[in-house]
Short mmCIF file of C-alpha atoms (C1' of nucleotides) and ligand atoms in Angstrom, two decimals:
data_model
loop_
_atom_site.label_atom_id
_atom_site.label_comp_id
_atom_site.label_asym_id
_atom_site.label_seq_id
_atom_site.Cartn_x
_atom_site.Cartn_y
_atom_site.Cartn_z
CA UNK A 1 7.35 -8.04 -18.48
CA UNK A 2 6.25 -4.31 -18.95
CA UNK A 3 6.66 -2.75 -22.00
CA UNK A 4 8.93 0.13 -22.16
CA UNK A 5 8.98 3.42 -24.96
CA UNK A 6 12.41 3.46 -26.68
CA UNK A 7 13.24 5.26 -29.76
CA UNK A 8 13.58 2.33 -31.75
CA UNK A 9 10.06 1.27 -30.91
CA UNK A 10 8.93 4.34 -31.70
CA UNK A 11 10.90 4.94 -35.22
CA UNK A 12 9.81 1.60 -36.22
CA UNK A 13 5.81 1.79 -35.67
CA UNK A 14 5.95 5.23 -37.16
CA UNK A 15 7.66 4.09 -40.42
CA UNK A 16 5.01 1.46 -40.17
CA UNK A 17 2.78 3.88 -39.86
CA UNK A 18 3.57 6.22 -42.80
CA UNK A 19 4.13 3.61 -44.79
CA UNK A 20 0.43 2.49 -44.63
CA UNK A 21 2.18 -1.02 -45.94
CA UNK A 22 3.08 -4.34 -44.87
CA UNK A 23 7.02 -4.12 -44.51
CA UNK A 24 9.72 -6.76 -44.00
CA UNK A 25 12.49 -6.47 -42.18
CA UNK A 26 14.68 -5.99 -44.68
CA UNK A 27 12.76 -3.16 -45.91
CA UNK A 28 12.24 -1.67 -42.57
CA UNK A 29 15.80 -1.62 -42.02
CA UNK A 30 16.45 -0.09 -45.25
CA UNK A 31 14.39 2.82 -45.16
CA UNK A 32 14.36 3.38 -41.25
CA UNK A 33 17.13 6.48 -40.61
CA UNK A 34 18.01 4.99 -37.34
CA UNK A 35 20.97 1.95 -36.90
CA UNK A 36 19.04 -0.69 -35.48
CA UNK A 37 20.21 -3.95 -34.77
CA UNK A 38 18.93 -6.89 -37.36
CA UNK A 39 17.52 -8.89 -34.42
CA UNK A 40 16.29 -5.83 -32.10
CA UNK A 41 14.18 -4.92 -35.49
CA UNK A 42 12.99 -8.37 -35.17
CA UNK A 43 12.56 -8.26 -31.37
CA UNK A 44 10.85 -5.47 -31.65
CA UNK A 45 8.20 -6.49 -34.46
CA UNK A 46 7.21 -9.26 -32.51
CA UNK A 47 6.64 -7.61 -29.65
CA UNK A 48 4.31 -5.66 -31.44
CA UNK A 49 2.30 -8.51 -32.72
CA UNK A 50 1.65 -9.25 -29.32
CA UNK A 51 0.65 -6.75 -28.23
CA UNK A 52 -1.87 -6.43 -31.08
CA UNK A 53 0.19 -3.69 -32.29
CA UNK A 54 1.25 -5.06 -35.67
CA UNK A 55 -0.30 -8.27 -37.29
CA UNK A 56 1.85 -10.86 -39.43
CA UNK A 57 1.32 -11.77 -42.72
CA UNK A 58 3.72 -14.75 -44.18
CA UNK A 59 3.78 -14.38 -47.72
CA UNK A 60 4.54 -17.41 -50.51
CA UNK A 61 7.72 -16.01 -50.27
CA UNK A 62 8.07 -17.77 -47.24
CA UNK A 63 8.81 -14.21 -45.04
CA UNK A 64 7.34 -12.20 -42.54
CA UNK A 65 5.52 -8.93 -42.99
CA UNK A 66 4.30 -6.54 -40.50
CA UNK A 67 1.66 -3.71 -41.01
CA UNK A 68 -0.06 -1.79 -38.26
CA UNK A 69 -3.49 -3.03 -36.86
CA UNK A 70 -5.92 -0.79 -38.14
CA UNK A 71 -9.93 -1.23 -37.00
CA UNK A 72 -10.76 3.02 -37.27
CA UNK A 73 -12.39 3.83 -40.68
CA UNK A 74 -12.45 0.31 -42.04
CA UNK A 75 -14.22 -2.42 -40.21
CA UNK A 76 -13.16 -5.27 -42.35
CA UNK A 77 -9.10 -4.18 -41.41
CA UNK A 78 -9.71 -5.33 -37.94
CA UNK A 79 -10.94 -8.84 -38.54
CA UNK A 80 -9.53 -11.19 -41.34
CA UNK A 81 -8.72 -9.38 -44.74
CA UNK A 82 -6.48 -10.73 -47.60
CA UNK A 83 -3.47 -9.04 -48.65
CA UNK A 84 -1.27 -8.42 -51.95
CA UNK A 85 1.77 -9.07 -52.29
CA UNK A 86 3.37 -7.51 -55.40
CA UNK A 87 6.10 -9.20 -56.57
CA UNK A 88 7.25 -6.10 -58.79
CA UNK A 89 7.73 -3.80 -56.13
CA UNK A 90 7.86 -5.96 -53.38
CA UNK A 91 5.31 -4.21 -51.00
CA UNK A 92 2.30 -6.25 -49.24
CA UNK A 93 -0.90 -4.04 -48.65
CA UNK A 94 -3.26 -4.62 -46.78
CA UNK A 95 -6.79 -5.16 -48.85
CA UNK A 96 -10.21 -3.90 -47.24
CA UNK A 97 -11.50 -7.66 -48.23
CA UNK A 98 -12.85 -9.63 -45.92
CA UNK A 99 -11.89 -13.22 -45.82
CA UNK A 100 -14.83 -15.68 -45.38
CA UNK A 101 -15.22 -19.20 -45.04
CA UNK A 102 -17.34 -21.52 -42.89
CA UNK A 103 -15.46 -24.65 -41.61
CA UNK A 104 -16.87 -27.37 -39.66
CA UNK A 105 -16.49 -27.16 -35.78
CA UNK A 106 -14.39 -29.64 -35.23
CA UNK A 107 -11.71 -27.82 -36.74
CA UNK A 108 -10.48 -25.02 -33.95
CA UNK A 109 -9.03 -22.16 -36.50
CA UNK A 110 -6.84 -20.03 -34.60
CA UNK A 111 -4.91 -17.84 -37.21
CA UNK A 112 -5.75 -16.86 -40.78
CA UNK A 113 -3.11 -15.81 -44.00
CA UNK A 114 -4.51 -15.31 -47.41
CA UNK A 115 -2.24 -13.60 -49.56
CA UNK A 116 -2.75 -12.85 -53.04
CA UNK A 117 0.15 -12.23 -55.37
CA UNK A 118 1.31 -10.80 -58.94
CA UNK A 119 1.14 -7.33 -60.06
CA UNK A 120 -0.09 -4.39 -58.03
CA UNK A 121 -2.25 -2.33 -59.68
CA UNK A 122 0.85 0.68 -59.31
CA UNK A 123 3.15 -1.42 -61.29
CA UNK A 124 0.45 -3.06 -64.14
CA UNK A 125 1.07 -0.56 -66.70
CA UNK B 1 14.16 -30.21 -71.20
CA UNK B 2 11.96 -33.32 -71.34
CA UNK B 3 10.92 -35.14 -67.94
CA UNK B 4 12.28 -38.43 -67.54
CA UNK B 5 10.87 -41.06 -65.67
CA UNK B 6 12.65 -41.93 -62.23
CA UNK B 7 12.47 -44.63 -59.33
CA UNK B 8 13.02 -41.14 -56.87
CA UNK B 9 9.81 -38.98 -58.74
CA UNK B 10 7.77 -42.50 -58.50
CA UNK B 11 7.99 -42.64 -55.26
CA UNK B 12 7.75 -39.13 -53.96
CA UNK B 13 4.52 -38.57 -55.57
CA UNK B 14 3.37 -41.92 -54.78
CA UNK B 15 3.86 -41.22 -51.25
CA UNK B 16 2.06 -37.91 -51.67
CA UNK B 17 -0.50 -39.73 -53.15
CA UNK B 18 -1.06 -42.15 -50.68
CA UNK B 19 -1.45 -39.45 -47.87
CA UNK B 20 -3.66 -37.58 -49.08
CA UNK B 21 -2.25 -34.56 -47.54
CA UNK B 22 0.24 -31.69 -47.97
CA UNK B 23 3.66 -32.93 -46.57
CA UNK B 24 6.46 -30.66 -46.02
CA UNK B 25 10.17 -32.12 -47.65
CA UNK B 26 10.85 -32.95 -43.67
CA UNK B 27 7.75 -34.96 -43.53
CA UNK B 28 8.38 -36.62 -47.06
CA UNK B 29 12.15 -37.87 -46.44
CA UNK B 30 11.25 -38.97 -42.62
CA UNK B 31 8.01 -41.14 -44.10
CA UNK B 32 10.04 -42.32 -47.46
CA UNK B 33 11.22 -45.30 -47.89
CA UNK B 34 14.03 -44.92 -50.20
CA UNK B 35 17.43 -43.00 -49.64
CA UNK B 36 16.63 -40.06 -51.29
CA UNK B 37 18.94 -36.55 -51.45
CA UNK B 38 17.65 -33.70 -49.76
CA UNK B 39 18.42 -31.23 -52.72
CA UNK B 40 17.14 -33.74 -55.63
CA UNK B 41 13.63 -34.05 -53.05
CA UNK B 42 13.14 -30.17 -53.83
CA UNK B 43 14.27 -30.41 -57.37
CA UNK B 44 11.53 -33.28 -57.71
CA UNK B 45 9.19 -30.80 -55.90
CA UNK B 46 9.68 -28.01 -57.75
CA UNK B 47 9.19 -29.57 -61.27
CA UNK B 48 6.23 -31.37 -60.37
CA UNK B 49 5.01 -28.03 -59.70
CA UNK B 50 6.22 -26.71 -63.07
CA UNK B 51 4.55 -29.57 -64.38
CA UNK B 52 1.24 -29.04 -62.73
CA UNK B 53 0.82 -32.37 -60.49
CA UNK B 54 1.50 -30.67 -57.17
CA UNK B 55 0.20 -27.35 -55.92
CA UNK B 56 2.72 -25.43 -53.34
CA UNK B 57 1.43 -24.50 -50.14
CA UNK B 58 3.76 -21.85 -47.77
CA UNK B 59 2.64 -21.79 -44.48
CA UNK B 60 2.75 -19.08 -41.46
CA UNK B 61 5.57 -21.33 -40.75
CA UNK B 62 7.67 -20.12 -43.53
CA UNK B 63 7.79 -23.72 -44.95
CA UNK B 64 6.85 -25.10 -48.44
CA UNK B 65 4.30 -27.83 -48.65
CA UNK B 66 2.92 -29.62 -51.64
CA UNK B 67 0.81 -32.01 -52.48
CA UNK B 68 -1.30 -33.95 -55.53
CA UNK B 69 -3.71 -31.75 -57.34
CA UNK B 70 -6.75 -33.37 -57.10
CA UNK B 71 -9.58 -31.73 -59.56
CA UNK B 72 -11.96 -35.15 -60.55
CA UNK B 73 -14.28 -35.94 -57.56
CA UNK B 74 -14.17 -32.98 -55.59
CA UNK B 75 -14.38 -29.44 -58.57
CA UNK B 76 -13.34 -27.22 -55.51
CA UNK B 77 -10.04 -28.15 -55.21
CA UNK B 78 -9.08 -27.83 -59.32
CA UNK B 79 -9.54 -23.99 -57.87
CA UNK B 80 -7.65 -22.31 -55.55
CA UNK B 81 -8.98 -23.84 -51.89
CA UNK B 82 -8.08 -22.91 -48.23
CA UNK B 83 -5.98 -25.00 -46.96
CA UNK B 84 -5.64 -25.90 -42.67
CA UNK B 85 -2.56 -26.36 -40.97
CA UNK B 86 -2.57 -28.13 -37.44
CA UNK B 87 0.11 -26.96 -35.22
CA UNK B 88 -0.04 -30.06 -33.56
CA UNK B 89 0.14 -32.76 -35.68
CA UNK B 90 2.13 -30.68 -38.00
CA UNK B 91 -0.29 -31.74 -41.14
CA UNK B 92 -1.66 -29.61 -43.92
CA UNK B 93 -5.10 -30.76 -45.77
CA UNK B 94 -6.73 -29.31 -48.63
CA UNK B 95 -9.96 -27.84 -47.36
CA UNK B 96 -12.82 -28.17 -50.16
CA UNK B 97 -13.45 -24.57 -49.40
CA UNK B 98 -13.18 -22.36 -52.05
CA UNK B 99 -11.18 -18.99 -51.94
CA UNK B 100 -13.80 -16.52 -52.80
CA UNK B 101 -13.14 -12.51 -53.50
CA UNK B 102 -13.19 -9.87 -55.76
CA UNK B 103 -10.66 -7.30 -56.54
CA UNK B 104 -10.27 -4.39 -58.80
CA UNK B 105 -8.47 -5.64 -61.93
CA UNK B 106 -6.23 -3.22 -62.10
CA UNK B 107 -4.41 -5.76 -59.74
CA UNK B 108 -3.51 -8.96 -61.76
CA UNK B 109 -3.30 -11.88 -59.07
CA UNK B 110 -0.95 -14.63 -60.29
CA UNK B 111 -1.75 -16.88 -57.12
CA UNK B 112 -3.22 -17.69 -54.36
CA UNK B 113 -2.32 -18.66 -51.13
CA UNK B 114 -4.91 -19.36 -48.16
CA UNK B 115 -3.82 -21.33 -44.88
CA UNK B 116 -5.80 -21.17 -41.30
CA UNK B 117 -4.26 -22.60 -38.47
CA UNK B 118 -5.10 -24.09 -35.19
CA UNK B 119 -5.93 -27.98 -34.26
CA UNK B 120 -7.45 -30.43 -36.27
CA UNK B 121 -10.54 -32.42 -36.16
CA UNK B 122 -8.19 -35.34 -34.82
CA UNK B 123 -6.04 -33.71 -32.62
CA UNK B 124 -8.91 -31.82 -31.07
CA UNK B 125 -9.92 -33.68 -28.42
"C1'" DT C 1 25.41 -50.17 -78.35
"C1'" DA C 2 26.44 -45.45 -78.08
"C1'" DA C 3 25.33 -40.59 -77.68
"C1'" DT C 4 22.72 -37.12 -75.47
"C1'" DT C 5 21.25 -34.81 -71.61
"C1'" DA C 6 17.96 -35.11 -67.68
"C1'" DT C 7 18.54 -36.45 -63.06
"C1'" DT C 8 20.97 -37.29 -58.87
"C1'" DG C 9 24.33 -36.89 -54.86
"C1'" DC C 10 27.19 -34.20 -52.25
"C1'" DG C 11 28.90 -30.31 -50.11
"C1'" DA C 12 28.93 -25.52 -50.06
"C1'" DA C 13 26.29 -21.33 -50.21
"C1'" DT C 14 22.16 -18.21 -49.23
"C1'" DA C 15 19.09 -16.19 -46.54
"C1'" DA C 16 15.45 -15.52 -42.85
"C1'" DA C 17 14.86 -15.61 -38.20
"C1'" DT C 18 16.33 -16.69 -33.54
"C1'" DC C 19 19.44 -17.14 -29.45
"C1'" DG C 20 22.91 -16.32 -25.71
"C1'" DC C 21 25.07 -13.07 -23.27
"C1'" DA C 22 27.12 -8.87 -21.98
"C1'" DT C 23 25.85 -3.99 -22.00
"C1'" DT C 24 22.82 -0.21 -22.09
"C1'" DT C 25 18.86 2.32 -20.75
"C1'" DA C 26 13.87 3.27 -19.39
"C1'" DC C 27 11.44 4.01 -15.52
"C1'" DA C 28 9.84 3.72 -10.87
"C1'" DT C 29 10.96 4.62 -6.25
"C1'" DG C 30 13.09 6.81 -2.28
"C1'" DC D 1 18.30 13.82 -8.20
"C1'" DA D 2 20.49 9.38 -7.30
"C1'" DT D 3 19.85 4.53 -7.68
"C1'" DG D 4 18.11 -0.30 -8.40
"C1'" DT D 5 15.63 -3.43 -11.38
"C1'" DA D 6 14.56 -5.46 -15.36
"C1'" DA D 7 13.40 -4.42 -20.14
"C1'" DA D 8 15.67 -3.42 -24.40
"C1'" DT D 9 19.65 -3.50 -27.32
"C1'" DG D 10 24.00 -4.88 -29.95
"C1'" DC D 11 26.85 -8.34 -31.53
"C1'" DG D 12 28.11 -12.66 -33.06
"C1'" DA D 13 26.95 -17.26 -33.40
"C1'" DT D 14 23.34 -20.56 -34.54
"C1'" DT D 15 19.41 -22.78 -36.58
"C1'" DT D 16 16.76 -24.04 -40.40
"C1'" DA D 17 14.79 -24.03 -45.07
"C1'" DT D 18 16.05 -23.89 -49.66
"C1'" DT D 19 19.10 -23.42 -53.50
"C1'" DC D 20 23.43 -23.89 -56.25
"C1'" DG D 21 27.62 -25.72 -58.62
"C1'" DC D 22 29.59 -29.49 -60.36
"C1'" DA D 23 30.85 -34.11 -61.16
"C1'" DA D 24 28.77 -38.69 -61.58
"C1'" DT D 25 24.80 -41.53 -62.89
"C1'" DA D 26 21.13 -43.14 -65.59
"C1'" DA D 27 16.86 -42.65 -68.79
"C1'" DT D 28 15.76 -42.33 -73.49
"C1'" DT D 29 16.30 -42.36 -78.31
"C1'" DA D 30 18.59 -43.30 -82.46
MN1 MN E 201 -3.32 -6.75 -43.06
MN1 MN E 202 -4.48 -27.73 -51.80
ZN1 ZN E 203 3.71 -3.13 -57.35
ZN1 ZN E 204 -3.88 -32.33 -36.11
#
DNA sequence: TAATTATTGCGAATAAATCGCATTTACATG
DNA sequence: CATGTAAATGCGATTTATTCGCAATAATTA
């Protein structure tokens, strides 16, 4: 199962990209100039999140976000970091927050999703 | 729009109760007794939220779960708590972990909404 | 007992995400 | 450059969680 460059790959991760945001697909497909299929868009995100690409957030509104993996200028991006949702204008971010907890062994934690929601800090006026 | 006392709300937060967990409406109709309507189980849900007796969990799995909020033995959980979510018994507990961080408040965070994943301390064997 | 209206049941409607399958296309190889 | 293989895509149908509209039922209060 090789992976192989396509434009739609490519027009996704850089609207991902640019957009420095968590996106649904929804929103992906609404601002992406290309046609892309519903389920390719989908295809394609996941893809991407297994290939450590794109990471998953699920927020309390029950859907998927994707934003790009970054681990450059901000360490605490590439481990565990909350994220805000903003239920004005419906964008996640990505916050440079760590999220910390110690759990007892016996539990084996394999994925983490903290999202914080309300009112982004664009739209609190 | 005052609450009336029902045979159906009784018993769903009875149940909930009684496990001691977070139960998804799947998990709640297969483990209740009584005939209740999958619609009126959510509407139940949803105003014992209003109300304050249940907290709602949403899960990387996209799914609502809810259970009692407990806030007299145990001060952690009257706060917002992780919760864990095993992937193989399908379960949710309230961690007594509390959700620690601090944000610029120029954000206004409305809620809060922490799951980790992976197996439980019983199914990890 | 009767009136009011919250609650319920039922079926249809929404909406997110996935699936099956035929078709297209990226890419390696000769 | 031509060609074979399998990855990627498009399309429509499907699955699944949750909600909605509306008529029927039942809790509560007078
Ligand atoms: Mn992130
Ligand atoms: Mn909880
Ligand atoms: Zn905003
Ligand atoms: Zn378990």
């Amino acid at each position: 199962m090789e992976r192989r460059n396509t434009p739609t790959k490519q027009a996704v991760l850089e609207l991902l990209v640019k957009s420095g945001k968590a996106m649904s697909r929804e929103a992906i497909e609404k601002e992406i100039t290309q046609n892309i299929n519903r389920a390719t868009i989908y295809r394609v995100l996941n893809r991407f999140c297994e290939d450590d690409v794109l990471h998953r957030i699920v927020a309390e509104d029950g859907k998927q976000y994707f934003a790009v993996c970054v681990n450059c200028y901000d360490k605490v991006l590439s481990g565990h970091h909350f994220h805000f949702r903003c239920v004005k204008c419906d964008t996640i971010e990505c916050l440079p927050i760590a999220v910390e907890f110690s759990i007892s062994n016996s539990y084996q934690v394999d994925n983490v999703n903290c999202v914080l929601s309300g009112t982004c800090k664009d739209c609190s006026v």
